[in-house]
Amino acid sequence: MTYELEQQESFQNHPSKKSKFPLFFLFFVTNLAIIVVFASNEEAIALSKWKASLQNSQPLLASWTDLPNGTFNSSTELGATTTPCNWFGIYCDLAGKVIMINLTSSGLQGTLNEFMFSHFPNLLYLDLSMNFIFGAIPPEISYLSKLVYLDLSNNKLSGYIPEEVGLLSGLEGLMLFDNKLNGSFPKEIGSLRSLRELSLHNNSLSGLIPTSLGI
């Protein structure tokens, strides 16, 4: 016991030993910060590319090019530490990751083809309702694996509802009404056990809604 105590005291008092923990901790925190900033920057780039694909300049999206230090760049010249957390309609968690996009009634005109869904693995809430978004709903929407609420209502979306929507296992609300969607109702949506709210009216959909939905 005496030997162990002496060994412990020797370890604590040895300068080279004492310095290792703080250095390791600093290394860990620094690298964690780099990872968070990198992820946030990737989301900023993805949002800026989608904005660039829209047909008209959006006054409400002017903040989507601001850098943290107050400088300004074009959407193709975002800084390495750009974060979208202070951008209009964008909400982040404490780690700086985008968890909510709310752009309802923002006058958006364009498609979702350039929306990089895979860059938002932590997104919980996506509301693009009451805009002028047209074209199809990309099957890549299934990359939003943590999504809880999806509202694309009151747009000009056309084509089928992709069966990949059925992969959004945590989805509780799906709003697609007032569009130009057609085709049959995808049976895969019947596997969404968490779904509590579904609105598809004012489309040209056919087929039956699975009775297993939400059970």
PDB file of C-alpha atoms in Angstrom:
ATOM      1  CA  MET A   1       0.000   0.000   0.000  1.00  0.00           C
ATOM      2  CA  THR A   2       2.863   2.342   0.862  1.00  0.00           C
ATOM      3  CA  TYR A   3       4.532   1.572  -2.430  1.00  0.00           C
ATOM      4  CA  GLU A   4       1.356   2.291  -4.382  1.00  0.00           C
ATOM      5  CA  LEU A   5       0.865   5.580  -2.573  1.00  0.00           C
ATOM      6  CA  GLU A   6       4.432   6.604  -3.274  1.00  0.00           C
ATOM      7  CA  GLN A   7       4.027   5.674  -6.901  1.00  0.00           C
ATOM      8  CA  GLN A   8       0.842   7.754  -7.129  1.00  0.00           C
ATOM      9  CA  GLU A   9       2.489  10.758  -5.503  1.00  0.00           C
ATOM     10  CA  SER A  10       5.489  10.373  -7.761  1.00  0.00           C
ATOM     11  CA  PHE A  11       3.213  10.347 -10.797  1.00  0.00           C
ATOM     12  CA  GLN A  12       1.296  13.418  -9.660  1.00  0.00           C
ATOM     13  CA  ASN A  13       4.446  15.380  -8.900  1.00  0.00           C
ATOM     14  CA  HIS A  14       6.311  14.462 -12.054  1.00  0.00           C
ATOM     15  CA  PRO A  15       6.147  17.475 -14.412  1.00  0.00           C
ATOM     16  CA  SER A  16       6.170  15.420 -17.601  1.00  0.00           C
ATOM     17  CA  LYS A  17       3.273  13.305 -16.362  1.00  0.00           C
ATOM     18  CA  LYS A  18       1.238  16.254 -15.146  1.00  0.00           C
ATOM     19  CA  SER A  19       1.413  17.980 -18.503  1.00  0.00           C
ATOM     20  CA  LYS A  20       0.098  15.092 -20.557  1.00  0.00           C
ATOM     21  CA  PHE A  21      -3.545  15.284 -19.519  1.00  0.00           C
ATOM     22  CA  PRO A  22      -4.005  19.013 -20.216  1.00  0.00           C
ATOM     23  CA  LEU A  23      -2.257  18.649 -23.580  1.00  0.00           C
ATOM     24  CA  PHE A  24      -4.397  15.664 -24.524  1.00  0.00           C
ATOM     25  CA  PHE A  25      -7.552  17.442 -23.395  1.00  0.00           C
ATOM     26  CA  LEU A  26      -6.595  20.538 -25.396  1.00  0.00           C
ATOM     27  CA  PHE A  27      -5.923  18.369 -28.441  1.00  0.00           C
ATOM     28  CA  PHE A  28      -9.306  16.647 -28.061  1.00  0.00           C
ATOM     29  CA  VAL A  29     -11.258  19.896 -27.622  1.00  0.00           C
ATOM     30  CA  THR A  30      -9.440  21.567 -30.516  1.00  0.00           C
ATOM     31  CA  ASN A  31     -10.147  18.681 -32.867  1.00  0.00           C
ATOM     32  CA  LEU A  32     -13.759  18.506 -31.734  1.00  0.00           C
ATOM     33  CA  ALA A  33     -14.134  22.209 -32.514  1.00  0.00           C
ATOM     34  CA  ILE A  34     -12.598  21.660 -35.951  1.00  0.00           C
ATOM     35  CA  ILE A  35     -15.060  18.840 -36.670  1.00  0.00           C
ATOM     36  CA  VAL A  36     -18.046  20.974 -35.601  1.00  0.00           C
ATOM     37  CA  VAL A  37     -16.879  23.958 -37.679  1.00  0.00           C
ATOM     38  CA  PHE A  38     -16.230  21.694 -40.672  1.00  0.00           C
ATOM     39  CA  ALA A  39     -19.711  20.164 -40.451  1.00  0.00           C
ATOM     40  CA  SER A  40     -21.287  23.590 -40.088  1.00  0.00           C
ATOM     41  CA  ASN A  41     -19.305  24.884 -43.060  1.00  0.00           C
ATOM     42  CA  GLU A  42     -20.448  21.942 -45.177  1.00  0.00           C
ATOM     43  CA  GLU A  43     -24.055  22.813 -44.368  1.00  0.00           C
ATOM     44  CA  ALA A  44     -23.429  26.471 -45.255  1.00  0.00           C
ATOM     45  CA  ILE A  45     -21.964  25.500 -48.628  1.00  0.00           C
ATOM     46  CA  ALA A  46     -24.898  23.178 -49.336  1.00  0.00           C
ATOM     47  CA  LEU A  47     -27.453  25.885 -48.528  1.00  0.00           C
ATOM     48  CA  SER A  48     -25.602  28.459 -50.630  1.00  0.00           C
ATOM     49  CA  LYS A  49     -25.505  26.122 -53.632  1.00  0.00           C
ATOM     50  CA  TRP A  50     -29.235  25.533 -53.354  1.00  0.00           C
ATOM     51  CA  LYS A  51     -29.868  29.272 -53.086  1.00  0.00           C
ATOM     52  CA  ALA A  52     -27.791  29.810 -56.240  1.00  0.00           C
ATOM     53  CA  SER A  53     -30.037  27.348 -58.102  1.00  0.00           C
ATOM     54  CA  LEU A  54     -33.214  29.288 -57.318  1.00  0.00           C
ATOM     55  CA  GLN A  55     -34.672  31.354 -60.121  1.00  0.00           C
ATOM     56  CA  ASN A  56     -34.947  34.708 -58.426  1.00  0.00           C
ATOM     57  CA  SER A  57     -32.905  36.647 -55.919  1.00  0.00           C
ATOM     58  CA  GLN A  58     -34.387  36.231 -52.461  1.00  0.00           C
ATOM     59  CA  PRO A  59     -34.243  39.368 -50.269  1.00  0.00           C
ATOM     60  CA  LEU A  60     -35.012  37.203 -47.246  1.00  0.00           C
ATOM     61  CA  LEU A  61     -31.975  35.031 -47.998  1.00  0.00           C
ATOM     62  CA  ALA A  62     -29.501  37.905 -48.139  1.00  0.00           C
ATOM     63  CA  SER A  63     -27.970  36.743 -44.855  1.00  0.00           C
ATOM     64  CA  TRP A  64     -26.992  33.447 -46.469  1.00  0.00           C
ATOM     65  CA  THR A  65     -23.588  34.838 -47.444  1.00  0.00           C
ATOM     66  CA  ASP A  66     -22.582  36.591 -44.226  1.00  0.00           C
ATOM     67  CA  LEU A  67     -19.468  35.381 -42.441  1.00  0.00           C
ATOM     68  CA  PRO A  68     -19.050  35.295 -38.653  1.00  0.00           C
ATOM     69  CA  ASN A  69     -16.672  38.268 -38.645  1.00  0.00           C
ATOM     70  CA  GLY A  70     -19.128  40.477 -40.491  1.00  0.00           C
ATOM     71  CA  THR A  71     -17.350  40.310 -43.844  1.00  0.00           C
ATOM     72  CA  PHE A  72     -19.105  39.393 -47.020  1.00  0.00           C
ATOM     73  CA  ASN A  73     -18.438  36.867 -49.754  1.00  0.00           C
ATOM     74  CA  SER A  74     -20.329  35.463 -52.680  1.00  0.00           C
ATOM     75  CA  SER A  75     -21.988  32.087 -52.236  1.00  0.00           C
ATOM     76  CA  THR A  76     -19.071  30.427 -54.028  1.00  0.00           C
ATOM     77  CA  GLU A  77     -16.441  32.014 -51.785  1.00  0.00           C
ATOM     78  CA  LEU A  78     -17.605  31.085 -48.320  1.00  0.00           C
ATOM     79  CA  GLY A  79     -14.953  31.192 -45.646  1.00  0.00           C
ATOM     80  CA  ALA A  80     -13.606  28.070 -43.992  1.00  0.00           C
ATOM     81  CA  THR A  81     -15.369  28.964 -40.727  1.00  0.00           C
ATOM     82  CA  THR A  82     -18.696  30.026 -42.195  1.00  0.00           C
ATOM     83  CA  THR A  83     -21.653  28.881 -40.118  1.00  0.00           C
ATOM     84  CA  PRO A  84     -25.288  29.117 -41.240  1.00  0.00           C
ATOM     85  CA  CYS A  85     -26.630  29.274 -37.680  1.00  0.00           C
ATOM     86  CA  ASN A  86     -27.378  33.005 -37.893  1.00  0.00           C
ATOM     87  CA  TRP A  87     -28.910  32.834 -41.359  1.00  0.00           C
ATOM     88  CA  PHE A  88     -32.575  33.566 -41.950  1.00  0.00           C
ATOM     89  CA  GLY A  89     -34.742  30.496 -41.401  1.00  0.00           C
ATOM     90  CA  ILE A  90     -31.880  28.332 -40.138  1.00  0.00           C
ATOM     91  CA  TYR A  91     -31.740  26.992 -36.592  1.00  0.00           C
ATOM     92  CA  CYS A  92     -28.902  25.011 -35.009  1.00  0.00           C
ATOM     93  CA  ASP A  93     -28.356  22.947 -31.905  1.00  0.00           C
ATOM     94  CA  LEU A  94     -25.737  23.800 -29.268  1.00  0.00           C
ATOM     95  CA  ALA A  95     -23.111  21.964 -31.309  1.00  0.00           C
ATOM     96  CA  GLY A  96     -23.730  24.255 -34.282  1.00  0.00           C
ATOM     97  CA  LYS A  97     -25.441  21.645 -36.462  1.00  0.00           C
ATOM     98  CA  VAL A  98     -28.529  22.566 -38.484  1.00  0.00           C
ATOM     99  CA  ILE A  99     -31.633  20.963 -36.975  1.00  0.00           C
ATOM    100  CA  MET A 100     -34.395  23.152 -38.414  1.00  0.00           C
ATOM    101  CA  ILE A 101     -35.042  24.928 -41.724  1.00  0.00           C
ATOM    102  CA  ASN A 102     -38.168  27.085 -41.775  1.00  0.00           C
ATOM    103  CA  LEU A 103     -38.594  29.042 -45.013  1.00  0.00           C
ATOM    104  CA  THR A 104     -42.363  29.123 -45.251  1.00  0.00           C
ATOM    105  CA  SER A 105     -43.780  31.997 -47.339  1.00  0.00           C
ATOM    106  CA  SER A 106     -40.339  33.181 -48.455  1.00  0.00           C
ATOM    107  CA  GLY A 107     -41.065  33.608 -52.167  1.00  0.00           C
ATOM    108  CA  LEU A 108     -38.739  30.778 -53.177  1.00  0.00           C
ATOM    109  CA  GLN A 109     -38.878  29.830 -56.862  1.00  0.00           C
ATOM    110  CA  GLY A 110     -37.023  26.776 -58.057  1.00  0.00           C
ATOM    111  CA  THR A 111     -36.606  23.054 -57.552  1.00  0.00           C
ATOM    112  CA  LEU A 112     -35.183  20.750 -54.906  1.00  0.00           C
ATOM    113  CA  ASN A 113     -32.785  19.154 -57.391  1.00  0.00           C
ATOM    114  CA  GLU A 114     -29.769  21.025 -56.015  1.00  0.00           C
ATOM    115  CA  PHE A 115     -30.725  20.628 -52.368  1.00  0.00           C
ATOM    116  CA  MET A 116     -27.972  18.455 -50.874  1.00  0.00           C
ATOM    117  CA  PHE A 117     -30.028  16.402 -48.437  1.00  0.00           C
ATOM    118  CA  SER A 118     -27.058  14.255 -47.418  1.00  0.00           C
ATOM    119  CA  HIS A 119     -25.382  17.289 -45.819  1.00  0.00           C
ATOM    120  CA  PHE A 120     -28.101  17.585 -43.156  1.00  0.00           C
ATOM    121  CA  PRO A 121     -27.999  14.338 -41.143  1.00  0.00           C
ATOM    122  CA  ASN A 122     -29.242  16.104 -37.999  1.00  0.00           C
ATOM    123  CA  LEU A 123     -32.204  17.934 -39.539  1.00  0.00           C
ATOM    124  CA  LEU A 124     -35.415  17.450 -37.554  1.00  0.00           C
ATOM    125  CA  TYR A 125     -37.751  19.998 -39.137  1.00  0.00           C
ATOM    126  CA  LEU A 126     -38.064  21.131 -42.764  1.00  0.00           C
ATOM    127  CA  ASP A 127     -40.766  23.623 -43.741  1.00  0.00           C
ATOM    128  CA  LEU A 128     -40.726  24.993 -47.305  1.00  0.00           C
ATOM    129  CA  SER A 129     -44.480  25.504 -47.509  1.00  0.00           C
ATOM    130  CA  MET A 130     -46.256  28.337 -49.341  1.00  0.00           C
ATOM    131  CA  ASN A 131     -43.554  28.989 -51.930  1.00  0.00           C
ATOM    132  CA  PHE A 132     -43.227  28.340 -55.667  1.00  0.00           C
ATOM    133  CA  ILE A 133     -41.145  25.179 -55.597  1.00  0.00           C
ATOM    134  CA  PHE A 134     -41.761  22.979 -58.619  1.00  0.00           C
ATOM    135  CA  GLY A 135     -40.481  19.725 -60.064  1.00  0.00           C
ATOM    136  CA  ALA A 136     -40.261  16.383 -58.321  1.00  0.00           C
ATOM    137  CA  ILE A 137     -39.530  15.475 -54.718  1.00  0.00           C
ATOM    138  CA  PRO A 138     -36.041  13.926 -54.975  1.00  0.00           C
ATOM    139  CA  PRO A 139     -35.648  10.392 -53.591  1.00  0.00           C
ATOM    140  CA  GLU A 140     -32.524  11.676 -51.820  1.00  0.00           C
ATOM    141  CA  ILE A 141     -34.865  13.168 -49.231  1.00  0.00           C
ATOM    142  CA  SER A 142     -34.400   9.844 -47.441  1.00  0.00           C
ATOM    143  CA  TYR A 143     -30.962  11.099 -46.316  1.00  0.00           C
ATOM    144  CA  LEU A 144     -32.781  13.223 -43.724  1.00  0.00           C
ATOM    145  CA  SER A 145     -32.806  10.205 -41.448  1.00  0.00           C
ATOM    146  CA  LYS A 146     -33.687  12.124 -38.258  1.00  0.00           C
ATOM    147  CA  LEU A 147     -36.507  14.162 -39.784  1.00  0.00           C
ATOM    148  CA  VAL A 148     -39.598  14.524 -37.603  1.00  0.00           C
ATOM    149  CA  TYR A 149     -41.631  17.063 -39.580  1.00  0.00           C
ATOM    150  CA  LEU A 150     -41.768  17.693 -43.347  1.00  0.00           C
ATOM    151  CA  ASP A 151     -43.962  20.405 -44.859  1.00  0.00           C
ATOM    152  CA  LEU A 152     -43.800  20.978 -48.626  1.00  0.00           C
ATOM    153  CA  SER A 153     -47.435  22.039 -48.941  1.00  0.00           C
ATOM    154  CA  ASN A 154     -48.751  24.895 -51.083  1.00  0.00           C
ATOM    155  CA  ASN A 155     -46.128  24.639 -53.800  1.00  0.00           C
ATOM    156  CA  LYS A 156     -46.097  23.414 -57.405  1.00  0.00           C
ATOM    157  CA  LEU A 157     -44.451  20.051 -56.869  1.00  0.00           C
ATOM    158  CA  SER A 158     -45.305  17.396 -59.447  1.00  0.00           C
ATOM    159  CA  GLY A 159     -44.624  13.745 -60.150  1.00  0.00           C
ATOM    160  CA  TYR A 160     -44.766  10.856 -57.738  1.00  0.00           C
ATOM    161  CA  ILE A 161     -44.256  10.824 -54.004  1.00  0.00           C
ATOM    162  CA  PRO A 162     -40.956   8.906 -53.832  1.00  0.00           C
ATOM    163  CA  GLU A 163     -41.138   5.595 -52.016  1.00  0.00           C
ATOM    164  CA  GLU A 164     -37.972   6.632 -50.171  1.00  0.00           C
ATOM    165  CA  VAL A 165     -40.159   8.806 -47.936  1.00  0.00           C
ATOM    166  CA  GLY A 166     -40.975   5.525 -46.225  1.00  0.00           C
ATOM    167  CA  LEU A 167     -37.384   5.412 -44.946  1.00  0.00           C
ATOM    168  CA  LEU A 168     -37.939   8.463 -42.729  1.00  0.00           C
ATOM    169  CA  SER A 169     -38.730   6.250 -39.771  1.00  0.00           C
ATOM    170  CA  GLY A 170     -39.032   9.053 -37.202  1.00  0.00           C
ATOM    171  CA  LEU A 171     -41.433  11.175 -39.258  1.00  0.00           C
ATOM    172  CA  GLU A 172     -44.426  12.413 -37.277  1.00  0.00           C
ATOM    173  CA  GLY A 173     -45.849  14.995 -39.678  1.00  0.00           C
ATOM    174  CA  LEU A 174     -46.018  14.890 -43.496  1.00  0.00           C
ATOM    175  CA  MET A 175     -47.656  17.837 -45.257  1.00  0.00           C
ATOM    176  CA  LEU A 176     -47.819  17.634 -49.068  1.00  0.00           C
ATOM    177  CA  PHE A 177     -51.249  19.136 -49.782  1.00  0.00           C
ATOM    178  CA  ASP A 178     -51.949  21.756 -52.469  1.00  0.00           C
ATOM    179  CA  ASN A 179     -49.400  20.570 -55.024  1.00  0.00           C
ATOM    180  CA  LYS A 180     -49.574  18.804 -58.388  1.00  0.00           C
ATOM    181  CA  LEU A 181     -48.467  15.391 -57.222  1.00  0.00           C
ATOM    182  CA  ASN A 182     -49.843  12.364 -59.056  1.00  0.00           C
ATOM    183  CA  GLY A 183     -49.565   8.612 -59.191  1.00  0.00           C
ATOM    184  CA  SER A 184     -50.400   6.040 -56.583  1.00  0.00           C
ATOM    185  CA  PHE A 185     -49.925   6.437 -52.879  1.00  0.00           C
ATOM    186  CA  PRO A 186     -46.605   4.731 -52.010  1.00  0.00           C
ATOM    187  CA  LYS A 187     -47.238   1.708 -49.818  1.00  0.00           C
ATOM    188  CA  GLU A 188     -43.864   2.286 -48.136  1.00  0.00           C
ATOM    189  CA  ILE A 189     -45.367   5.187 -46.193  1.00  0.00           C
ATOM    190  CA  GLY A 190     -47.434   2.580 -44.375  1.00  0.00           C
ATOM    191  CA  SER A 191     -44.298   1.599 -42.473  1.00  0.00           C
ATOM    192  CA  LEU A 192     -44.021   5.023 -40.803  1.00  0.00           C
ATOM    193  CA  ARG A 193     -45.073   3.953 -37.321  1.00  0.00           C
ATOM    194  CA  SER A 194     -44.434   7.394 -35.802  1.00  0.00           C
ATOM    195  CA  LEU A 195     -46.592   9.304 -38.298  1.00  0.00           C
ATOM    196  CA  ARG A 196     -49.383  11.189 -36.566  1.00  0.00           C
ATOM    197  CA  GLU A 197     -50.290  13.882 -39.090  1.00  0.00           C
ATOM    198  CA  LEU A 198     -50.693  13.320 -42.836  1.00  0.00           C
ATOM    199  CA  SER A 199     -52.211  15.788 -45.296  1.00  0.00           C
ATOM    200  CA  LEU A 200     -52.253  15.076 -49.040  1.00  0.00           C
ATOM    201  CA  HIS A 201     -55.424  16.757 -50.303  1.00  0.00           C
ATOM    202  CA  ASN A 202     -55.593  18.843 -53.492  1.00  0.00           C
ATOM    203  CA  ASN A 203     -53.288  16.577 -55.469  1.00  0.00           C
ATOM    204  CA  SER A 204     -54.024  13.933 -58.101  1.00  0.00           C
ATOM    205  CA  LEU A 205     -53.055  10.891 -56.090  1.00  0.00           C
ATOM    206  CA  SER A 206     -54.693   7.505 -56.453  1.00  0.00           C
ATOM    207  CA  GLY A 207     -54.849   4.338 -54.415  1.00  0.00           C
ATOM    208  CA  LEU A 208     -55.590   3.639 -50.793  1.00  0.00           C
ATOM    209  CA  ILE A 209     -53.785   4.871 -47.709  1.00  0.00           C
ATOM    210  CA  PRO A 210     -52.490   1.786 -45.838  1.00  0.00           C
ATOM    211  CA  THR A 211     -54.560   0.958 -42.772  1.00  0.00           C
ATOM    212  CA  SER A 212     -51.334   0.209 -40.892  1.00  0.00           C
ATOM    213  CA  LEU A 213     -50.269   3.844 -41.081  1.00  0.00           C
ATOM    214  CA  GLY A 214     -49.300   5.257 -37.700  1.00  0.00           C
ATOM    215  CA  ILE A 215     -50.005   2.001 -35.857  1.00  0.00           C
TER     216      ILE A 215
END
